[in-house]
Coordinates of C-alpha atoms and ligand atoms in Angstrom, one line a residue:
M56 CA 0.0 0.0 0.0
T57 CA 1.5 3.3 -1.1
N58 CA 1.6 6.0 1.6
I59 CA 0.2 9.4 0.6
A60 CA 1.5 12.4 2.5
K61 CA -1.8 14.4 2.4
G62 CA -1.0 18.0 2.5
L63 CA 2.7 17.1 2.0
E64 CA 2.9 16.7 5.8
G65 CA 6.3 15.7 6.9
V66 CA 7.7 15.6 3.4
L67 CA 11.3 16.9 3.2
F68 CA 12.0 18.3 -0.3
T69 CA 15.0 20.5 0.2
E70 CA 17.6 21.8 2.7
S71 CA 17.5 25.3 4.1
K72 CA 19.7 27.3 6.5
L73 CA 17.2 30.0 7.1
T74 CA 14.5 29.0 9.5
F75 CA 14.2 26.1 12.0
I76 CA 10.9 25.2 13.7
N77 CA 10.3 22.7 16.5
G78 CA 6.6 22.4 16.5
A79 CA 6.3 20.2 19.5
E80 CA 8.1 22.6 21.8
G81 CA 7.1 25.9 20.1
V82 CA 10.5 26.9 19.0
L83 CA 11.3 29.1 16.0
T84 CA 14.7 30.4 15.0
H85 CA 16.1 32.3 12.0
L86 CA 19.8 31.6 11.4
G87 CA 19.8 29.8 14.7
I88 CA 18.7 32.9 16.6
P89 CA 15.3 32.6 18.6
I90 CA 12.4 34.6 17.2
Q91 CA 12.0 36.3 20.6
E92 CA 15.6 37.7 20.3
W93 CA 14.9 39.0 16.8
A94 CA 11.6 40.6 18.0
E95 CA 13.3 42.2 20.9
N96 CA 16.5 43.5 19.3
S97 CA 16.2 43.6 15.5
T98 CA 14.4 45.4 12.8
F99 CA 12.6 44.3 9.6
E100 CA 15.4 45.6 7.5
E101 CA 18.1 43.7 9.5
L102 CA 16.2 40.4 9.5
S103 CA 15.4 40.7 5.8
L104 CA 19.1 41.3 4.9
A105 CA 20.2 38.5 7.3
L106 CA 18.0 36.0 5.5
L107 CA 19.0 37.2 2.0
N108 CA 22.7 36.9 3.0
G109 CA 22.4 33.9 5.3
Q110 CA 24.2 35.7 8.1
L111 CA 23.9 38.6 10.5
P112 CA 25.0 41.7 8.6
T113 CA 27.7 44.1 9.7
A114 CA 26.7 47.7 10.5
A115 CA 28.1 48.8 7.1
Q116 CA 26.2 46.1 5.2
L117 CA 23.0 47.0 7.0
A118 CA 23.5 50.8 6.2
T119 CA 24.0 50.0 2.5
F120 CA 20.9 47.8 2.4
D121 CA 18.9 50.4 4.2
A122 CA 20.0 53.0 1.7
D123 CA 19.1 50.6 -1.2
L124 CA 15.6 50.0 0.2
K125 CA 15.0 53.7 0.7
A126 CA 16.3 54.5 -2.9
N127 CA 13.7 51.9 -4.2
R128 CA 10.7 53.0 -2.2
A129 CA 9.0 55.0 -4.9
I130 CA 6.8 53.0 -7.4
P131 CA 6.5 53.8 -11.1
D132 CA 3.8 56.4 -11.9
A133 CA 2.2 53.8 -14.3
L134 CA 1.7 51.5 -11.4
A135 CA 0.3 54.2 -9.2
Q136 CA -2.2 54.9 -12.0
V137 CA -3.2 51.2 -12.2
I138 CA -3.8 51.2 -8.5
T139 CA -5.8 54.3 -8.6
H140 CA -8.1 52.9 -11.2
M141 CA -8.6 49.5 -9.7
P142 CA -12.3 48.7 -9.0
R143 CA -13.4 49.8 -5.5
G144 CA -14.4 47.1 -3.1
V145 CA -11.9 44.4 -4.4
H146 CA -10.0 42.7 -1.6
P147 CA -6.6 44.3 -1.1
M148 CA -5.0 40.9 -1.7
Q149 CA -6.5 40.8 -5.2
A150 CA -5.2 44.3 -5.7
L151 CA -1.7 43.4 -4.4
R152 CA -1.6 40.3 -6.7
T153 CA -2.4 42.4 -9.7
A154 CA -0.1 45.3 -8.7
V155 CA 2.9 43.0 -8.2
S156 CA 2.3 41.3 -11.5
Y157 CA 2.0 44.7 -13.2
L158 CA 5.2 45.9 -11.6
G159 CA 6.9 43.0 -13.3
L160 CA 5.7 44.4 -16.7
L161 CA 7.4 47.7 -15.9
D162 CA 10.8 46.2 -14.7
P163 CA 13.2 45.8 -17.7
Q164 CA 15.1 43.2 -15.6
S165 CA 12.1 41.1 -14.7
E166 CA 12.8 38.3 -17.1
D167 CA 16.4 37.9 -15.9
T168 CA 16.5 34.8 -13.6
G169 CA 20.2 34.9 -12.8
A170 CA 21.3 35.0 -9.2
E171 CA 22.3 38.7 -9.3
A172 CA 19.0 39.8 -10.9
R173 CA 17.0 37.7 -8.4
R174 CA 18.7 39.6 -5.6
A175 CA 18.4 43.0 -7.1
I176 CA 14.7 42.5 -7.8
S177 CA 14.2 41.2 -4.3
V178 CA 15.6 44.4 -2.8
R179 CA 13.3 46.4 -5.1
M180 CA 10.2 44.3 -4.2
I181 CA 10.9 44.4 -0.5
A182 CA 11.0 48.2 -0.7
Q183 CA 8.1 48.6 -3.0
F184 CA 5.6 46.1 -1.4
S185 CA 5.2 48.7 1.3
T186 CA 4.5 51.6 -1.1
I187 CA 2.1 49.4 -3.1
I188 CA 0.0 48.3 -0.1
A189 CA -0.2 51.8 1.3
A190 CA -1.2 53.1 -2.1
I191 CA -3.9 50.4 -2.5
S192 CA -5.4 51.4 0.9
R193 CA -5.3 55.2 0.0
A194 CA -6.9 54.6 -3.4
Q195 CA -9.6 52.4 -1.9
E196 CA -10.5 55.2 0.5
G197 CA -10.6 57.7 -2.4
K198 CA -7.5 59.5 -0.9
E199 CA -4.4 60.8 -2.6
I200 CA -1.5 58.3 -2.6
V201 CA 1.2 59.4 -0.2
A202 CA 4.8 59.4 -1.5
P203 CA 7.4 57.6 0.6
R204 CA 9.6 59.5 3.0
M205 CA 13.3 58.7 3.1
D206 CA 14.0 59.7 6.7
L207 CA 11.7 57.1 8.2
T208 CA 12.3 53.4 8.8
H209 CA 10.6 50.8 6.7
A210 CA 7.9 50.3 9.4
G211 CA 7.5 54.0 10.1
N212 CA 7.4 54.9 6.5
F213 CA 4.6 52.3 5.8
L214 CA 2.5 53.7 8.6
Y215 CA 3.1 57.2 7.3
M216 CA 2.1 56.3 3.7
L217 CA -1.0 54.5 5.0
T218 CA -2.3 57.3 7.2
G219 CA -0.5 60.5 5.9
K220 CA 0.6 61.1 9.5
E221 CA 4.0 60.4 11.0
P222 CA 3.7 57.6 13.5
T223 CA 5.0 57.8 17.1
A224 CA 8.2 56.0 17.9
E225 CA 6.2 53.5 20.0
Q226 CA 3.8 52.8 17.0
T227 CA 6.8 52.4 14.7
R228 CA 8.6 50.0 17.1
L229 CA 5.4 47.9 17.6
F230 CA 4.7 47.6 13.9
D231 CA 8.4 46.8 13.2
M232 CA 8.2 44.0 15.8
A233 CA 5.0 42.6 14.1
L234 CA 6.8 42.7 10.7
V235 CA 9.9 40.9 12.2
L236 CA 7.6 38.1 13.6
H237 CA 6.1 37.5 10.1
V238 CA 9.2 37.7 7.9
D239 CA 9.8 34.0 7.5
H240 CA 8.4 30.7 8.6
G241 CA 10.0 27.7 6.8
M242 CA 8.1 25.8 4.2
N243 CA 4.7 27.3 4.7
A244 CA 2.2 27.2 1.8
S245 CA 3.1 30.6 0.3
T246 CA 6.9 30.1 0.5
F247 CA 6.5 26.6 -0.9
T248 CA 4.4 28.1 -3.8
A249 CA 7.0 30.7 -4.5
I250 CA 9.7 28.0 -4.6
A251 CA 7.6 25.7 -6.8
T252 CA 7.2 28.6 -9.3
S253 CA 10.9 29.4 -9.1
S254 CA 11.8 25.8 -9.7
T255 CA 10.6 26.1 -13.2
L256 CA 13.1 28.9 -13.6
S257 CA 10.3 31.4 -13.8
D258 CA 10.9 35.0 -12.9
M259 CA 10.7 36.7 -9.5
Y260 CA 7.5 38.6 -10.2
S261 CA 5.7 35.3 -11.1
C262 CA 7.1 33.7 -8.0
M263 CA 5.8 36.5 -5.8
T264 CA 2.5 36.7 -7.5
S265 CA 1.9 33.0 -6.9
A266 CA 2.9 33.4 -3.3
I267 CA 0.5 36.2 -2.8
G268 CA -2.3 34.0 -4.2
A269 CA -1.4 31.2 -1.7
L270 CA -1.1 33.6 1.3
K271 CA -4.6 35.0 0.5
G272 CA -6.5 31.9 1.6
P273 CA -8.1 31.8 5.1
L274 CA -6.2 28.7 6.1
H275 CA -3.0 30.6 5.7
G276 CA -2.5 34.4 5.8
G277 CA -6.2 35.2 5.5
A278 CA -6.7 33.8 9.1
N279 CA -5.8 37.1 10.8
E280 CA -8.7 38.9 9.1
A281 CA -11.0 35.9 9.9
V282 CA -10.1 36.2 13.6
M283 CA -11.2 39.8 13.6
D284 CA -14.5 38.8 11.9
M285 CA -14.9 36.2 14.7
L286 CA -14.3 38.8 17.4
D287 CA -16.8 41.2 15.9
E288 CA -19.3 38.3 15.7
V289 CA -18.8 37.4 19.4
G290 CA -19.3 41.1 20.2
T291 CA -18.8 41.2 24.0
P292 CA -16.5 39.2 26.3
D293 CA -19.4 37.7 28.3
K294 CA -20.6 35.9 25.1
A295 CA -17.1 34.5 24.2
E296 CA -17.3 31.2 26.1
A297 CA -20.7 30.1 24.9
Y298 CA -19.8 31.2 21.3
I299 CA -16.6 29.1 21.2
N300 CA -18.2 26.1 22.9
A301 CA -21.0 26.1 20.4
K302 CA -18.4 26.3 17.5
L303 CA -16.4 23.5 19.0
D304 CA -19.6 21.4 19.6
A305 CA -20.5 21.9 15.9
K306 CA -16.9 20.9 14.9
T307 CA -16.4 24.3 13.2
K308 CA -12.7 25.4 12.9
I309 CA -11.8 28.3 15.1
M310 CA -9.7 30.9 13.2
G311 CA -6.3 31.8 14.6
V312 CA -5.8 28.5 16.3
G313 CA -4.1 25.3 15.1
H314 CA -1.1 24.9 13.0
R315 CA 0.3 22.3 10.7
V316 CA 3.7 22.4 12.4
Y317 CA 3.1 23.8 15.9
K318 CA 1.4 21.4 18.3
Y319 CA 2.0 23.8 21.1
F320 CA 1.9 27.6 21.5
D321 CA 3.3 29.3 18.4
P322 CA 6.2 31.4 19.9
R323 CA 5.1 34.4 17.7
S324 CA 1.7 34.4 19.3
R325 CA 3.4 34.5 22.7
V326 CA 5.4 37.6 21.8
L327 CA 2.2 39.3 20.6
R328 CA 0.3 38.2 23.6
D329 CA 3.0 39.6 25.9
Y330 CA 2.6 42.9 24.1
A331 CA -1.2 42.8 24.3
E332 CA -0.8 42.2 28.1
V333 CA 1.5 45.2 28.5
V334 CA -1.0 47.4 26.8
A335 CA -3.9 45.8 28.8
N336 CA -2.0 46.5 32.1
K337 CA -1.3 50.1 31.0
E338 CA -4.6 51.0 29.4
G339 CA -7.0 48.4 30.6
K340 CA -8.1 45.3 28.7
S341 CA -9.8 46.1 25.4
T342 CA -12.9 44.2 24.4
Y343 CA -11.0 42.3 21.8
Y344 CA -8.3 41.3 24.3
Q345 CA -10.9 40.0 26.8
I346 CA -12.6 37.9 24.1
L347 CA -9.3 36.5 22.9
E348 CA -8.3 35.6 26.5
T349 CA -11.5 33.6 26.9
I350 CA -11.2 31.9 23.5
E351 CA -7.6 30.9 24.2
K352 CA -8.7 29.4 27.6
V353 CA -11.5 27.4 26.2
V354 CA -9.6 26.2 23.1
V355 CA -6.6 25.1 25.2
E356 CA -8.9 23.3 27.7
R357 CA -11.0 21.6 25.1
I358 CA -8.7 20.8 22.2
G359 CA -5.2 21.6 23.5
S360 CA -4.8 17.8 23.8
K361 CA -5.1 17.6 20.0
G362 CA -2.2 20.0 19.7
I363 CA -4.4 23.0 18.9
Y364 CA -3.1 26.3 20.4
P365 CA -3.2 29.9 19.3
N366 CA -1.1 30.7 16.2
V367 CA 0.5 34.0 15.1
D368 CA -2.8 35.2 13.6
F369 CA -4.6 34.9 16.9
Y370 CA -3.3 38.2 18.4
S371 CA -1.8 39.9 15.4
G372 CA -5.1 41.4 14.3
T373 CA -5.6 43.2 17.6
V374 CA -2.1 44.7 17.4
Y375 CA -2.9 46.1 13.9
S376 CA -6.2 47.2 15.0
D377 CA -4.6 49.2 17.9
L378 CA -2.5 50.9 15.2
G379 CA -5.7 51.9 13.4
I380 CA -5.3 49.5 10.5
R381 CA -8.4 48.2 8.7
K382 CA -8.8 44.4 8.9
E383 CA -8.8 44.0 5.1
F384 CA -5.2 45.1 5.3
F385 CA -4.0 42.5 7.8
T386 CA -3.2 39.9 5.1
P387 CA -1.4 42.4 2.8
I388 CA 0.7 43.4 5.8
F389 CA 1.6 39.8 6.3
A390 CA 2.8 39.9 2.7
L391 CA 4.6 43.1 3.3
A392 CA 6.7 41.2 5.9
R393 CA 6.8 37.8 4.2
I394 CA 8.1 39.1 0.9
S395 CA 11.6 39.0 2.5
G396 CA 11.2 35.3 3.5
W397 CA 9.8 34.5 0.0
C398 CA 12.7 36.2 -1.8
A399 CA 15.4 34.7 0.5
S400 CA 13.9 31.2 0.1
V401 CA 13.7 31.5 -3.7
I402 CA 17.2 32.7 -3.9
E403 CA 18.4 29.8 -1.6
Y404 CA 16.4 27.2 -3.6
T405 CA 17.4 28.3 -7.1
G406 CA 21.0 28.3 -6.0
D407 CA 20.7 24.6 -6.2
N408 CA 17.6 24.2 -8.3
R409 CA 15.6 21.1 -9.1
L410 CA 12.2 21.3 -10.8
L411 CA 9.5 20.4 -8.3
R412 CA 7.3 17.8 -9.7
P413 CA 5.5 15.5 -7.2
D414 CA 3.2 12.7 -8.1
A415 CA -0.3 11.4 -7.3
V416 CA -1.6 7.9 -6.8
Y417 CA -3.9 7.3 -9.7
T418 CA -7.2 6.0 -8.5
G419 CA -9.3 6.4 -11.7
V420 CA -10.4 3.7 -14.2
T421 CA -7.7 2.2 -16.3
D422 CA -9.6 0.2 -18.9
A423 CA -11.9 2.9 -20.5
H424 CA -12.3 3.6 -24.3
Y425 CA -13.3 6.8 -26.1
V426 CA -17.1 7.0 -26.6
Q427 CA -18.4 9.2 -29.5
L428 CA -20.3 12.2 -28.2
Q429 CA -23.6 11.1 -29.9
D430 CA -23.3 7.7 -28.2
R431 CA -23.0 9.0 -24.6
Q432 CA -26.0 9.0 -22.2
Ligands
LIG296 N1 -10.3 24.8 15.3 C1 -10.9 23.6 15.9 N2 -10.4 22.4 15.7 C2 -9.2 22.3 14.9 C3 -8.7 23.5 14.3 C4 -9.3 24.7 14.6 N3 -8.7 25.9 14.1 N4 -7.6 23.1 13.6 C5 -7.5 21.8 13.7 N5 -8.5 21.3 14.5 C6 -8.8 19.9 14.8 C7 -9.2 19.2 13.6 O1 -10.6 19.2 13.4 C8 -8.7 17.8 13.9 O2 -9.6 17.2 14.8 P1 -9.9 15.6 14.7 O3 -8.6 14.9 14.9 O4 -10.9 15.4 15.8 O5 -10.5 15.4 13.4 C9 -7.4 18.0 14.6 O6 -7.6 19.3 15.2 C10 -6.2 18.0 13.7 O7 -6.4 19.0 12.7 P2 -5.9 19.0 11.2 O8 -7.0 19.6 10.4 O9 -5.4 17.6 10.8 O10 -4.7 19.9 11.3 P3 -4.0 20.6 10.1 O11 -2.6 20.5 10.3 O12 -4.4 20.1 8.8 O13 -4.5 22.1 10.2 C11 -4.7 24.4 10.0 C12 -3.8 23.2 10.3 C13 -5.2 24.3 8.5 C14 -3.9 25.6 10.2 C15 -5.9 24.3 10.9 O14 -5.5 24.3 12.3 C16 -6.9 25.5 10.7 O15 -7.7 25.4 9.8 N6 -6.7 26.6 11.6 C17 -7.6 27.7 11.4 C18 -7.0 28.7 10.3 C19 -5.8 29.4 10.8 O16 -5.7 30.0 11.9 N7 -4.8 29.4 9.9 C20 -3.5 30.1 10.1 C21 -2.4 29.2 10.3 S1 -0.9 30.0 10.7 C22 -0.5 30.8 9.3 O17 -0.7 30.5 8.2 C23 0.2 32.1 9.5

């Protein structure tokens, strides 16, 4: 009997030096360094460069990378026009997918799949995703697109382009930390999709467009938005316990909990929960936080034994919501961070490329013959 690895669970298809996960113990490291240390000490720019280079950068390397990102923040006018004319009401992930694909049309280097080109395009895309996502938000609100500022960090500049207002140092730091937590996560569905596309020696824009499509689904990046929908549906903290019990009784999946790899607390959700707790202690518990606390308690009590615990999406939405970001933009913000992980993984994989081509066990009929159309029932 042939074993089928449904969902490719446990299938090892490549080697990687970027990210290590121990799902049973809730451990996540990048380049061997625990995610908690990255979140506490580092920045989006530094972790992105570290993954692209496969090592912690020197101060000089980081300064050059930072300058490169800043120099590439602006998006072509033609793309800004396309974004402005996109239909209102489309999901921002649809808009992002289209915008990134269009950006590829405008990049004369886009068809170059050599290692140097892949890296140069990665730097541009890491810089420009931020501008594109902010522009999509502004256009959907019928507001002027805000040009990037060169004196702000990647996180600070994004918040500035989104709102038109310079964020506080605290908001910038918080958003930067959230980006750091989302930069990479091993062979998740979107990274795998990016790699699968790259394995055909397709171009970086095609890889990233495919990855955006994979991230969009509610079982992956779309879960953070679904968590907020759930919190809005619950309404008030006193209704949370009955709501979740009813969902679990009906065997409905709860968004923001469970993970293919983690069978214990996702360490990223702990960092975000710690932050939420600090805010709660300072400013009092928000309604969202109180609902999440109850949901976490019930889930862990009832299905923790199945390895179901909160994942990164459980608390991330409340952090973004504290920053005044609309829930439709939670998944694009995930992409804004994950672009670095996608690019680094594609660069690593294509450095020793092999076409990805798995197989399926054929279970259809084997002895059929063609029947003419007029003879079919
Ligand atoms: N709520 C309730 N029960 C769950 C959940 C959940 N979210 N997730 C899994 N279970 C249950 C399953 O019903 C199953 O129960 P059973 O053994 O009695 O049949 C058991 O736990 C094992 O679940 P699987 O479906 O085999 O786990 P899988 O690894 O396929 O699922 C997944 C992982 C898809 C993430 C799932 O947990 C889920 O749908 N979660 C909600 C969506 C979500 O939050 N996604 C974000 C993931 S993190 C990220 O992408 C950033």
